[in-house]
Short mmCIF file of C-alpha atoms and ligand atoms in Angstrom, two decimals:
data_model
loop_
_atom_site.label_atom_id
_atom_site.label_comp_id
_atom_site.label_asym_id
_atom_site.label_seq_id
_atom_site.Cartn_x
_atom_site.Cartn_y
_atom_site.Cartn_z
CA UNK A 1 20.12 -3.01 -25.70
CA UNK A 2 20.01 -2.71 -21.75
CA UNK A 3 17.43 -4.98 -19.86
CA UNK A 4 14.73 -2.67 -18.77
CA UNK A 5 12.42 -3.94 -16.09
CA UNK A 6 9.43 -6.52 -17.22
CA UNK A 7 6.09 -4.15 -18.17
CA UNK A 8 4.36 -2.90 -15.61
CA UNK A 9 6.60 -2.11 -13.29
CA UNK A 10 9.13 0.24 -12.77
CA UNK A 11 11.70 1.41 -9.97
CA UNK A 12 11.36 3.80 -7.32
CA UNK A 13 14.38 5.58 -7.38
CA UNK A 14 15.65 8.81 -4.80
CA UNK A 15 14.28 11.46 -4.31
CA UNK A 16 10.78 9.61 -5.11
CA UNK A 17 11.70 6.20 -3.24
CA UNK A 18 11.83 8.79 -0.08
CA UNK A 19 7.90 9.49 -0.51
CA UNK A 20 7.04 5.94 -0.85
CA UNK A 21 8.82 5.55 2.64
CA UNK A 22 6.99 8.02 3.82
CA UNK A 23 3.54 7.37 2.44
CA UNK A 24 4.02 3.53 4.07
CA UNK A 25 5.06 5.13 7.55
CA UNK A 26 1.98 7.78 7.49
CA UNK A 27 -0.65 4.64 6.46
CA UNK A 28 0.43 2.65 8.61
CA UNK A 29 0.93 5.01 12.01
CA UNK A 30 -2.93 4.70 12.76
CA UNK A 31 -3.12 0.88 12.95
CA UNK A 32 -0.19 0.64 14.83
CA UNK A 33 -1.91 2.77 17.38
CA UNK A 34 -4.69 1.07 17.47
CA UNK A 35 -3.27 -2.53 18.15
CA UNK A 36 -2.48 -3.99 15.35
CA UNK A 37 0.68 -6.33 15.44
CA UNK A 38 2.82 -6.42 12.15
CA UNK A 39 2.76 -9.66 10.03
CA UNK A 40 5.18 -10.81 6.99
CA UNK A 41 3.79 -13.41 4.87
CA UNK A 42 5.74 -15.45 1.91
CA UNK A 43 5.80 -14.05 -1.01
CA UNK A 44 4.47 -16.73 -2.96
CA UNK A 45 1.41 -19.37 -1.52
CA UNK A 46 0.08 -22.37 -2.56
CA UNK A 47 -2.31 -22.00 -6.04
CA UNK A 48 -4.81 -23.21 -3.97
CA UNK A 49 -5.51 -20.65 -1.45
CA UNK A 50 -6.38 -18.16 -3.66
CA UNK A 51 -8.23 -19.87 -5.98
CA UNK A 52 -10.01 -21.13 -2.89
CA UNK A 53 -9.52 -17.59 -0.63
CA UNK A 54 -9.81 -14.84 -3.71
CA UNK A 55 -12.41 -16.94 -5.55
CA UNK A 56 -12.49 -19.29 -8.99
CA UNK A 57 -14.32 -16.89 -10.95
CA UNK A 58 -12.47 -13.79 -9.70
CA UNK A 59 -10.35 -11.70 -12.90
CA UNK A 60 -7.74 -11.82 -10.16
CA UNK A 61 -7.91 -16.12 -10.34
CA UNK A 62 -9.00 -16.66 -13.25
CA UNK A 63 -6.64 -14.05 -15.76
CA UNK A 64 -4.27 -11.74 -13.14
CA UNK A 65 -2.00 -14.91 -11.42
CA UNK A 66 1.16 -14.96 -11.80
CA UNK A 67 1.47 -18.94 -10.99
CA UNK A 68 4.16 -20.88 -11.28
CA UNK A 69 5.88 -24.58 -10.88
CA UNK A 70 8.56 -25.13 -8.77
CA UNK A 71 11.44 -27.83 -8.99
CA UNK A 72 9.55 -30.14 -6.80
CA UNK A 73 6.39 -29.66 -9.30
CA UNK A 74 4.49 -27.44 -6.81
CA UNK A 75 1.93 -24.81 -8.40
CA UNK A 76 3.23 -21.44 -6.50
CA UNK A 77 1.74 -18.10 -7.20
CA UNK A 78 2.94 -14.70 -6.38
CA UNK A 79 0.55 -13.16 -3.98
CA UNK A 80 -2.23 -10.76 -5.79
CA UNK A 81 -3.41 -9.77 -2.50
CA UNK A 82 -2.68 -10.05 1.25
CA UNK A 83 -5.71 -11.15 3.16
CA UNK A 84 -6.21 -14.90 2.00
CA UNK A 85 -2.58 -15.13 3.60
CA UNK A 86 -3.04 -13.68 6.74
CA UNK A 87 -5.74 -16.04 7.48
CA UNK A 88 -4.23 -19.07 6.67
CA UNK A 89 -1.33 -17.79 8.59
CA UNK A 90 -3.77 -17.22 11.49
CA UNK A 91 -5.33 -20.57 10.92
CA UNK A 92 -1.93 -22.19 10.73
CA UNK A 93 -0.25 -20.86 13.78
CA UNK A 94 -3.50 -21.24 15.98
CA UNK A 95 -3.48 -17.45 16.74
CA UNK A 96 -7.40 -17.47 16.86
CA UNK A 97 -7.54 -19.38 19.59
CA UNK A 98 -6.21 -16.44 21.91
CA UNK A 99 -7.90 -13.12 22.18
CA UNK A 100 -10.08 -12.01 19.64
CA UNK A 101 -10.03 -9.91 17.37
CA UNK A 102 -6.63 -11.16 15.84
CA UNK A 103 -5.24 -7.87 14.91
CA UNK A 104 -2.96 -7.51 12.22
CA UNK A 105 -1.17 -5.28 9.70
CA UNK A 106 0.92 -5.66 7.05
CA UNK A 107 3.10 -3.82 4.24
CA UNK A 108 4.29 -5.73 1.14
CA UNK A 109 4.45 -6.33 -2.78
CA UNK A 110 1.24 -7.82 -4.75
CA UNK A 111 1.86 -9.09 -7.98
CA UNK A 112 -1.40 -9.34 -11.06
CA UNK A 113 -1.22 -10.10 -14.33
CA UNK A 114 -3.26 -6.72 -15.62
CA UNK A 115 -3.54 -4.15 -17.91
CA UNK A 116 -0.30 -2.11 -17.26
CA UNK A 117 -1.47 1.69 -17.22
CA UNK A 118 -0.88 4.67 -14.86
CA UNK A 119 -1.78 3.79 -11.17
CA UNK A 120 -2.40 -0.11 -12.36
CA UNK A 121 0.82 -1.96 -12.06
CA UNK A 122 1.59 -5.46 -12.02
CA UNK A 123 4.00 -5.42 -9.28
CA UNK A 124 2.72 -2.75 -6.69
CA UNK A 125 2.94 -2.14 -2.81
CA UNK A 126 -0.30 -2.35 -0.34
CA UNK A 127 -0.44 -1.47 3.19
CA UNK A 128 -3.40 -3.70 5.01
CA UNK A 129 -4.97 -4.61 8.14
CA UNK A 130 -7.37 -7.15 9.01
CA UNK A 131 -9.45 -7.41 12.43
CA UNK A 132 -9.91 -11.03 12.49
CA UNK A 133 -12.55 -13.21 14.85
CA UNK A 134 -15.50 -10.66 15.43
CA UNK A 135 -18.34 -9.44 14.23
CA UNK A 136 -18.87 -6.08 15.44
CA UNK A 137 -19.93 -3.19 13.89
CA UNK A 138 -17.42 -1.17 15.78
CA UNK A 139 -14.66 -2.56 13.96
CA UNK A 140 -15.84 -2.25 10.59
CA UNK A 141 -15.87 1.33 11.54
CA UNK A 142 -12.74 1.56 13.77
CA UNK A 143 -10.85 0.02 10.52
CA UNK A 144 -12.59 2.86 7.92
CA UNK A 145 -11.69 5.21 10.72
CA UNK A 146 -7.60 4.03 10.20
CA UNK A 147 -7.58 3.73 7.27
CA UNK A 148 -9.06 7.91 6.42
CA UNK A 149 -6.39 8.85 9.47
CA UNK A 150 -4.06 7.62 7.40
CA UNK A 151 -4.53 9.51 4.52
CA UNK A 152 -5.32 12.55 6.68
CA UNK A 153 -2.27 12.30 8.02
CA UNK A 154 -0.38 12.68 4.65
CA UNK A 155 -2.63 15.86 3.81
CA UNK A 156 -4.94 14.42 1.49
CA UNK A 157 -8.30 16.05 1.04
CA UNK A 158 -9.39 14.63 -2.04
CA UNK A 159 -10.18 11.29 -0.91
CA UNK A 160 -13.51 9.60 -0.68
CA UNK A 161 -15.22 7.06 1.15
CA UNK A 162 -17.89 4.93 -0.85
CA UNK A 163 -19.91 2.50 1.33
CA UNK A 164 -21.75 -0.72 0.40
CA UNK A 165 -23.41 -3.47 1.95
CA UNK A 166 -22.93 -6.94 0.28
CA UNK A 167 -25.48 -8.68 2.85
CA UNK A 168 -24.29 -12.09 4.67
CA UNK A 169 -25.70 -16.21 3.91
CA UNK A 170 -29.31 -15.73 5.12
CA UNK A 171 -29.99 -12.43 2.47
CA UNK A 172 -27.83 -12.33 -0.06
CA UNK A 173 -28.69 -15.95 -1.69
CA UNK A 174 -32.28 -14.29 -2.22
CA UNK A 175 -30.65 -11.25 -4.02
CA UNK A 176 -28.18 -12.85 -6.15
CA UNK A 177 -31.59 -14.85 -7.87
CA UNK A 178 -33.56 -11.35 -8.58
CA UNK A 179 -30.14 -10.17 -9.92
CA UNK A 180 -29.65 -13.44 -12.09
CA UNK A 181 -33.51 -12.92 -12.78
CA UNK A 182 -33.04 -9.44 -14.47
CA UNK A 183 -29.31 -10.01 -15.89
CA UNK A 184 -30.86 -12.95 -17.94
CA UNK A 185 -33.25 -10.96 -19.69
CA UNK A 186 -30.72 -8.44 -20.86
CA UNK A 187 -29.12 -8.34 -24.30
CA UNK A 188 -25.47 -9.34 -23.27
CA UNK A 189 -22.56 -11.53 -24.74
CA UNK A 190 -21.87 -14.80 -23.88
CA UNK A 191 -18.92 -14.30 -21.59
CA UNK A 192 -21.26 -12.07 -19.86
CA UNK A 193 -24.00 -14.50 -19.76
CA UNK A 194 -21.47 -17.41 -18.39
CA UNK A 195 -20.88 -14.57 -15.36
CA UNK A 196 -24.37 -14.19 -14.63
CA UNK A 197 -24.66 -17.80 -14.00
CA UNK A 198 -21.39 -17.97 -11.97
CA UNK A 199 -20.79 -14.75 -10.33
CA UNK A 200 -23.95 -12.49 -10.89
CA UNK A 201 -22.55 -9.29 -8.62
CA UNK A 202 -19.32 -8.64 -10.93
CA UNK A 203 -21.57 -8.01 -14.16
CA UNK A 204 -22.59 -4.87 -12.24
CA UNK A 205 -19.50 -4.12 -12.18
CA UNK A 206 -18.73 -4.31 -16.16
CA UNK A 207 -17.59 -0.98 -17.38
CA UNK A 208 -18.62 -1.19 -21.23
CA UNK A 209 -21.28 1.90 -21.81
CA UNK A 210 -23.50 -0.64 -23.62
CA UNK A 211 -23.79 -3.05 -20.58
CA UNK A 212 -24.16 0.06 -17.90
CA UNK A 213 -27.32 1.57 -19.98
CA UNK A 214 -28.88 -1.84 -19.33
CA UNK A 215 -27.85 -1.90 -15.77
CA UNK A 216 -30.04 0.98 -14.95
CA UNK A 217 -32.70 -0.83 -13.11
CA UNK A 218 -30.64 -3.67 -11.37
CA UNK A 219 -32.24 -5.16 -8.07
CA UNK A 220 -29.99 -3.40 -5.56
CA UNK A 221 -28.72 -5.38 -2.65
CA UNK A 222 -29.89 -2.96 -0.30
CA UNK A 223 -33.41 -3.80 -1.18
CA UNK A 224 -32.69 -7.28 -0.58
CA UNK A 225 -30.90 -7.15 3.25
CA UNK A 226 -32.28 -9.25 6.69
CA UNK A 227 -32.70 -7.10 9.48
CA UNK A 228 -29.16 -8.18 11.07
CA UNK A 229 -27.56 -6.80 7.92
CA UNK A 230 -29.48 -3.71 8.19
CA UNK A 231 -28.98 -2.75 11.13
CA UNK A 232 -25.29 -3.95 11.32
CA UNK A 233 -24.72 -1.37 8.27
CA UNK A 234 -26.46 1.09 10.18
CA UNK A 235 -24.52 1.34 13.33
CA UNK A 236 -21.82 1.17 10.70
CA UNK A 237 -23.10 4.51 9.18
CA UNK A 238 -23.63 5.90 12.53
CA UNK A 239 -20.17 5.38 14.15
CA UNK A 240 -18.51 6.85 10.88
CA UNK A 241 -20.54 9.51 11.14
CA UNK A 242 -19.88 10.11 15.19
CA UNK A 243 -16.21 9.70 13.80
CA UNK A 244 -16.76 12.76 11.79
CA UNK A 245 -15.72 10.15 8.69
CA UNK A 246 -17.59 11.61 6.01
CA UNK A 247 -19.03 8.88 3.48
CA UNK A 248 -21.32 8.18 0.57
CA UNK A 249 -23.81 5.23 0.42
CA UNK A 250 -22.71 3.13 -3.23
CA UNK A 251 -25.69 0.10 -3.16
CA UNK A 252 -23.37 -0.21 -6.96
CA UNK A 253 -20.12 -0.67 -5.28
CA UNK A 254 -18.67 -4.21 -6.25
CA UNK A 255 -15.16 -5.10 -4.86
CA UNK A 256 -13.15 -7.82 -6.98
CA UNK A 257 -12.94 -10.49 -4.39
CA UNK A 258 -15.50 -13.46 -3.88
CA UNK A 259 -15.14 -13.42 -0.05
CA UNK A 260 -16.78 -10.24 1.04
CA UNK A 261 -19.74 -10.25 3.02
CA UNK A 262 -21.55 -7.68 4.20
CA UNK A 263 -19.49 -4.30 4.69
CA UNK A 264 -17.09 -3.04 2.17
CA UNK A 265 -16.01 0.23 1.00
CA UNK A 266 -13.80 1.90 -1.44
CA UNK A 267 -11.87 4.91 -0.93
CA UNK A 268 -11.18 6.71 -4.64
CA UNK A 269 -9.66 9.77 -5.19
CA UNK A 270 -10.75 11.81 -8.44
CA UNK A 271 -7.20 12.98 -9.59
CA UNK A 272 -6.59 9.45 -10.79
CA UNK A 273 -7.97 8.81 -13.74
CA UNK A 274 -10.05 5.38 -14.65
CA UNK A 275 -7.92 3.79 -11.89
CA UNK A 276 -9.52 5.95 -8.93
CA UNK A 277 -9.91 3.42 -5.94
CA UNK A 278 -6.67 4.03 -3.40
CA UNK A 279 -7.37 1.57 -1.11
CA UNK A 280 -10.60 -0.82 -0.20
CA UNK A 281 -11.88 -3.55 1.63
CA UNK A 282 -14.69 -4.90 3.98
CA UNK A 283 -16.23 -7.96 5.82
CA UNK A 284 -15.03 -11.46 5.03
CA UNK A 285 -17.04 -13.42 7.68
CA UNK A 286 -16.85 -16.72 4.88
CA UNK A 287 -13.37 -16.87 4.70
CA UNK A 288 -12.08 -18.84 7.01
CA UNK A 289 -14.04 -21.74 6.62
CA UNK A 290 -13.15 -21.53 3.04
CA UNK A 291 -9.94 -22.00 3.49
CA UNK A 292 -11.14 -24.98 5.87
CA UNK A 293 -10.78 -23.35 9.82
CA UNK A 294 -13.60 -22.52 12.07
CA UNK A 295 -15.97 -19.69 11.89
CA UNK A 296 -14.13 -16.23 12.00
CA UNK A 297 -15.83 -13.21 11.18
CA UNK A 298 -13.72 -10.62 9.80
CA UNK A 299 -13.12 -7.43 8.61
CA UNK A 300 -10.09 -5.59 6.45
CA UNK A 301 -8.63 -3.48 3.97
CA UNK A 302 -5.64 -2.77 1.78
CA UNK A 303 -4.53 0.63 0.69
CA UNK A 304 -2.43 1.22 -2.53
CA UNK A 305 0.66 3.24 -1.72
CA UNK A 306 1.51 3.88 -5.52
CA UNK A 307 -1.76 5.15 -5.83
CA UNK A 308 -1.44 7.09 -3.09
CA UNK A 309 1.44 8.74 -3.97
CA UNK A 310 -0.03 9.51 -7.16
CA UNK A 311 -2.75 10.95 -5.51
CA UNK A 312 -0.48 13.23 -3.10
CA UNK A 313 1.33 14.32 -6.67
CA UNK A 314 -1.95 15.19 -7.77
CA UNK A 315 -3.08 17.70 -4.99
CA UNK A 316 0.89 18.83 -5.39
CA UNK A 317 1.74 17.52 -1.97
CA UNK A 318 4.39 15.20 -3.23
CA UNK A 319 6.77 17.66 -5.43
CA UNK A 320 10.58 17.19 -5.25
CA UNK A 321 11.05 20.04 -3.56
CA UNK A 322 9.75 18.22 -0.69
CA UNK A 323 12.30 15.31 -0.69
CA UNK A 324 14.29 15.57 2.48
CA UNK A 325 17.86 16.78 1.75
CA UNK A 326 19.76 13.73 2.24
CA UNK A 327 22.78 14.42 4.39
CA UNK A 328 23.73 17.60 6.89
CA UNK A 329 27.68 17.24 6.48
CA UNK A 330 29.94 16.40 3.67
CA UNK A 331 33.73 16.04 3.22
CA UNK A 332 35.89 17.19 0.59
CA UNK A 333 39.00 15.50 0.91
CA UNK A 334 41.96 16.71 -1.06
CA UNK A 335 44.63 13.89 -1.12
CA UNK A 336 45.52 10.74 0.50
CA UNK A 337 46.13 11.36 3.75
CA UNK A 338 42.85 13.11 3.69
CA UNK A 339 41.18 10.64 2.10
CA UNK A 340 41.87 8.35 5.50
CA UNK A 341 41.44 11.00 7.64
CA UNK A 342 37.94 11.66 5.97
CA UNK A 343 36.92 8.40 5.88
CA UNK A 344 37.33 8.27 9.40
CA UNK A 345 36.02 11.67 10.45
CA UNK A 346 32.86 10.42 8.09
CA UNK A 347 32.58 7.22 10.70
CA UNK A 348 32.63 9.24 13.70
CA UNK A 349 30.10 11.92 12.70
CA UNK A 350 27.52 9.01 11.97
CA UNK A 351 28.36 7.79 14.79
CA UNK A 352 27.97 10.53 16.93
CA UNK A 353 24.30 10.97 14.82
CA UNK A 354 24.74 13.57 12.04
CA UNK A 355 23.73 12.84 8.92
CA UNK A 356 27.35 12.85 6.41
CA UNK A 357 28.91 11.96 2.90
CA UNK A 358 31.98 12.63 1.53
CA UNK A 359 33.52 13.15 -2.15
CA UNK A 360 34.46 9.30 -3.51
CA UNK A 361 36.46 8.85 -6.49
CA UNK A 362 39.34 11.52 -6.04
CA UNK A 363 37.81 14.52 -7.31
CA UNK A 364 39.49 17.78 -7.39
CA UNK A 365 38.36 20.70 -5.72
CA UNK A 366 35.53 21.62 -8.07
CA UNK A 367 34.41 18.75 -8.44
CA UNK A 368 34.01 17.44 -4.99
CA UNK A 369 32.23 20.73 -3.99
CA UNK A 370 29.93 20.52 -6.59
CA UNK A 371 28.93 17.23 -5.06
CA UNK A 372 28.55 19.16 -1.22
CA UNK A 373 26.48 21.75 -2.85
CA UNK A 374 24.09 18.17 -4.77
CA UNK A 375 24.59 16.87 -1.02
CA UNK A 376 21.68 18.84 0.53
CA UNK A 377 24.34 19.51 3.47
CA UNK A 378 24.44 22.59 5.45
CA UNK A 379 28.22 22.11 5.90
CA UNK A 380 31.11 21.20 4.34
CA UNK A 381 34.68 19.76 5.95
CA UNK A 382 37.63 20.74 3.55
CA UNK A 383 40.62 18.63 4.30
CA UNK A 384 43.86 19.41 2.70
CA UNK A 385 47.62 18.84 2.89
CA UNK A 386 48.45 22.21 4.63
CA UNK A 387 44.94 21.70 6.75
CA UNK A 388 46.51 17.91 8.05
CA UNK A 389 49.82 19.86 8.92
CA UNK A 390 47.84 22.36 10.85
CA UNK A 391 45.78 19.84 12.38
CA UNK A 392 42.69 20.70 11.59
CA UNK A 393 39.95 21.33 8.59
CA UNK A 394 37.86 23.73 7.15
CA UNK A 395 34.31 24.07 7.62
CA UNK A 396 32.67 25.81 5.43
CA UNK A 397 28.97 27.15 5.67
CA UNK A 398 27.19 26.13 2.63
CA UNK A 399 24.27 28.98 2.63
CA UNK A 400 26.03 31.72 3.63
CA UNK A 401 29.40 30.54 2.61
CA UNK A 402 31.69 31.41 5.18
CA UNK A 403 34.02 29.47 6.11
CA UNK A 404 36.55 28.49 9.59
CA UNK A 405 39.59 26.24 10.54
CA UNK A 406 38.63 24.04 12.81
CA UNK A 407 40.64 21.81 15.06
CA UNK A 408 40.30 17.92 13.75
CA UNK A 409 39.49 17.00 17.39
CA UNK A 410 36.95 19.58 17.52
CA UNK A 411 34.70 18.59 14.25
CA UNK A 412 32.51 16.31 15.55
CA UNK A 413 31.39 18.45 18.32
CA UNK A 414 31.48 21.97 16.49
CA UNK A 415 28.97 20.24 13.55
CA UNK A 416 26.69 18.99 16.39
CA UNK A 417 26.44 22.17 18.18
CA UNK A 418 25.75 24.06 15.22
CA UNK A 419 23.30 21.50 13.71
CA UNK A 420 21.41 21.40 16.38
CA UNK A 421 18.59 24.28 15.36
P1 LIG B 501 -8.13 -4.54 -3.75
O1 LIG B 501 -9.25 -3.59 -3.90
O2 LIG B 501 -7.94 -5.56 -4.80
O3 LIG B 501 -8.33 -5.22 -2.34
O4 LIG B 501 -6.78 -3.74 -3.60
C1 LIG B 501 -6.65 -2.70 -2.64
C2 LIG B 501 -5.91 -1.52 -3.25
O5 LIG B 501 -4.68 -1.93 -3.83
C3 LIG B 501 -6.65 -0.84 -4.40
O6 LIG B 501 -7.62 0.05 -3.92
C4 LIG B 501 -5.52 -0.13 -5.11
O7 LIG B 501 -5.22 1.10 -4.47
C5 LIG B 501 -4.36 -1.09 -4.93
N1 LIG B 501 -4.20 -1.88 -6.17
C6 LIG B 501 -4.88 -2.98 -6.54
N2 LIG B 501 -4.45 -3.42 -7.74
C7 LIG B 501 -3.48 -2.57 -8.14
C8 LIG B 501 -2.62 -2.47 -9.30
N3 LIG B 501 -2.69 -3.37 -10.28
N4 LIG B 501 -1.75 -1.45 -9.36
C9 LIG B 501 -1.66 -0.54 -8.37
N5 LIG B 501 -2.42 -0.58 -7.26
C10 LIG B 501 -3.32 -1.58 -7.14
C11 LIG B 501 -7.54 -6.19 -1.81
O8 LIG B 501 -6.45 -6.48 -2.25
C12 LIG B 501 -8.09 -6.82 -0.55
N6 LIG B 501 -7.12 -7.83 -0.07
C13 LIG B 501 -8.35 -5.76 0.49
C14 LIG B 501 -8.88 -6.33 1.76
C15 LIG B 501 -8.19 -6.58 2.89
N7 LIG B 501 -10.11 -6.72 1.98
C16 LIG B 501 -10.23 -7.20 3.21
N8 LIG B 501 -9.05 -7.13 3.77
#
């Protein structure tokens, strides 16, 4: 049997591969007007920073790594998420102690250990940004802003903000006890009851029916908040509103990572299935010092671009018929002599900025044309023996099928005049 690629993941192959370009590009336009400076992190980190970034008790630490040793007997893991790298990147090249915010964005493969099933992968892309070094409500809100600009910009409608409030060190200490208080008096399993004690927020998160009918009357968090959180989240609230960014209040909404603090959202979008969030994030103001630098209030999110695109296939934006025809030009050589001559003429037209292919392989007639009309070209240059003696080539309109000699030292300036509507 042929190797097939591990489970849960797969290829992106043409014409598909084309919309996962383009779904990067379109997420990524808004941050990059807004300031954001591109970073490229390894691959693989130390264990430690995301057991110490991501959090211990995390399903991302604790089942989802993909960790590893290397030859020197290192423990390496491939990166489940971006943002626990970016700030020890920050931390590490002193790029906090210039302006702040640090703004950064970013574009690359996350690997977890999960569940393969449609829209959950474990090898997938993100696109993120992170605002790193204030703490001001304006950024929460100029990052939600980005990030539903983004998937404006690829004509999504069906995308929709949730917005939570996780509270920050003075409130949410007195929350997580009246949420340990009422878990522990619930009829749950012992796994469940080990999470209450250790990470109290994620059992609201617990999907099983049986543990959500219990959950019903769960201290909320936004009971719970100081007045800075309060009225942090609600100049939040207003600026997405003055933003025209519409939004609905979640007090349920739990994000998988220890480090948030205060903001965080979700953006879901309902043709997904049970795997619904595109893209999330929020306020991290803890995370620096957890990974041992200075205080550095934060805020950030990562968007899924396979779930994106499968949320673009799902309001139909994303059919093949879309796919951009891949070249404008392409030769049909007939012989030898051609062959060169093609190959060259191919060179020059690139050059010169048209898009061209030719026929490979020395295909007859037939064949080769077949392969102009596949092409997605708008023109075809025939090159045959009698054409060479003649000095020059056919070329032959592909929609309407008519077709003219042309002198060889007139192609390249013929195709760009007439591809130029
Ligand atoms: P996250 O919610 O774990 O957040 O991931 C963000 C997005 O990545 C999800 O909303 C989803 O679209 C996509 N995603 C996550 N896991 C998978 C998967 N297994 N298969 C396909 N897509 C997936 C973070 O990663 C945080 N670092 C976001 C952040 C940045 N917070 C602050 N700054």
């Amino acid at each position: 049997m042929t190797l097939q690629a591990p489970k849960g993941t797969f290829d992106w192959l043409p014409p598909r591969s084309e919309q996962a370009l383009a779904v990067r590009e379109a997420l990524t336009a808004p941050v990059r007007r807004a300031g954001y400076g591109y970073i490229e992190t390894p691959v693989f980190e130390d264990t430690a920073l995301f057991v110490r970034g991501v959090g211990e008790s995390t399903d991302i630490v604790s089942k989802e790594m993909y960790t590893f040793e290397d030859k020197g007997g290192r423990s390496l893991t491939l990166r489940p998420e971006g943002t626990a790298s970016v700030v020890r990147s920050v931390l590490q090249h002193g790029l906090h102690n210039g302006q702040l915010p640090v703004k950064l964005w970013y574009s690359g493969s996350q690997f977890r250990y999960e569940r393969a099933q449609k829209g959950r992968y474990r090898h997938f892309w993100q696109i993120g940004a992170e605002a790193l070094g204030a703490e001001d409500p304006a950024l929460d809100a100029e990052l939600i802003v980005l990030a539903a600009d983004g998937y404006a910009g690829l004509g999504l409608t069906g995308v929709r903000l949730l917005l939570n409030t996780l509270g920050d060190k003075e409130c949410r200490p007195g929350y997580r006890t009246a949420l340990q208080d009422f878990l522990r008096a619930l009829d749950l399993d012992e796994p469940t009851r080990q999470r209450i004690e250790i990470n109290p927020l994620r059992v609201l998160d617990d999907k099983r029916p049986e543990v959500q009918a219990q959950l019903a009357g769960a201290p909320l968090v936004v009971d719970h908040l100081c007045e800075a959180c309060k009225a942090y989240h609600e100049e939040v609230r207003s600026l997405l509103t003055a933003a025209g960014v519409a939004y609905t209040d979640d007090p349920r909404l739990v994000r998988g990572l220890d480090y948030y603090t205060r903001t965080t959202f979700e953006f879901v979008h309902d043709g997904l299935g049970s795997q619904s969030a595109v893209g999330g994030g929020g306020r991290y103001d803890g995370l620096s010092e957890m990974l041992g630098g200075p205080a550095l209030p934060s805020v950030g999110w990562a968007l899924g671009v396979d779930r994106t695109l499968l949320a673009m296939e799902a309001e139909g934006l994303a059919g093949a018929e879309t796919a951009e025809s891949r070249v404008q030009v392409y030769g049909v050589p007939l012989g030898e002599e051609a062959r060169r001559r093609m190959f060259l003429l191919m060179t020059e037209l690139r050059r010169a900025g048209l898009d061209a292919d030719m026929s490979f392989g020395g295909k007859g007639v037939k064949g080769a044309m077949k392969g102009a009309d596949r092409s997605g070209a708008s023109y075809a240059v025939i090159l045959g023996e009698r054409d060479i003696a003649a000095g020059s080539a056919q070329v032959k309109d592909l929609a309407s099928g008519d077709q003219t000699a042309v002198p060889l030292a007139e192609i390249v300036t013929t195709l760009k005049e007439r591809l130029k509507k």
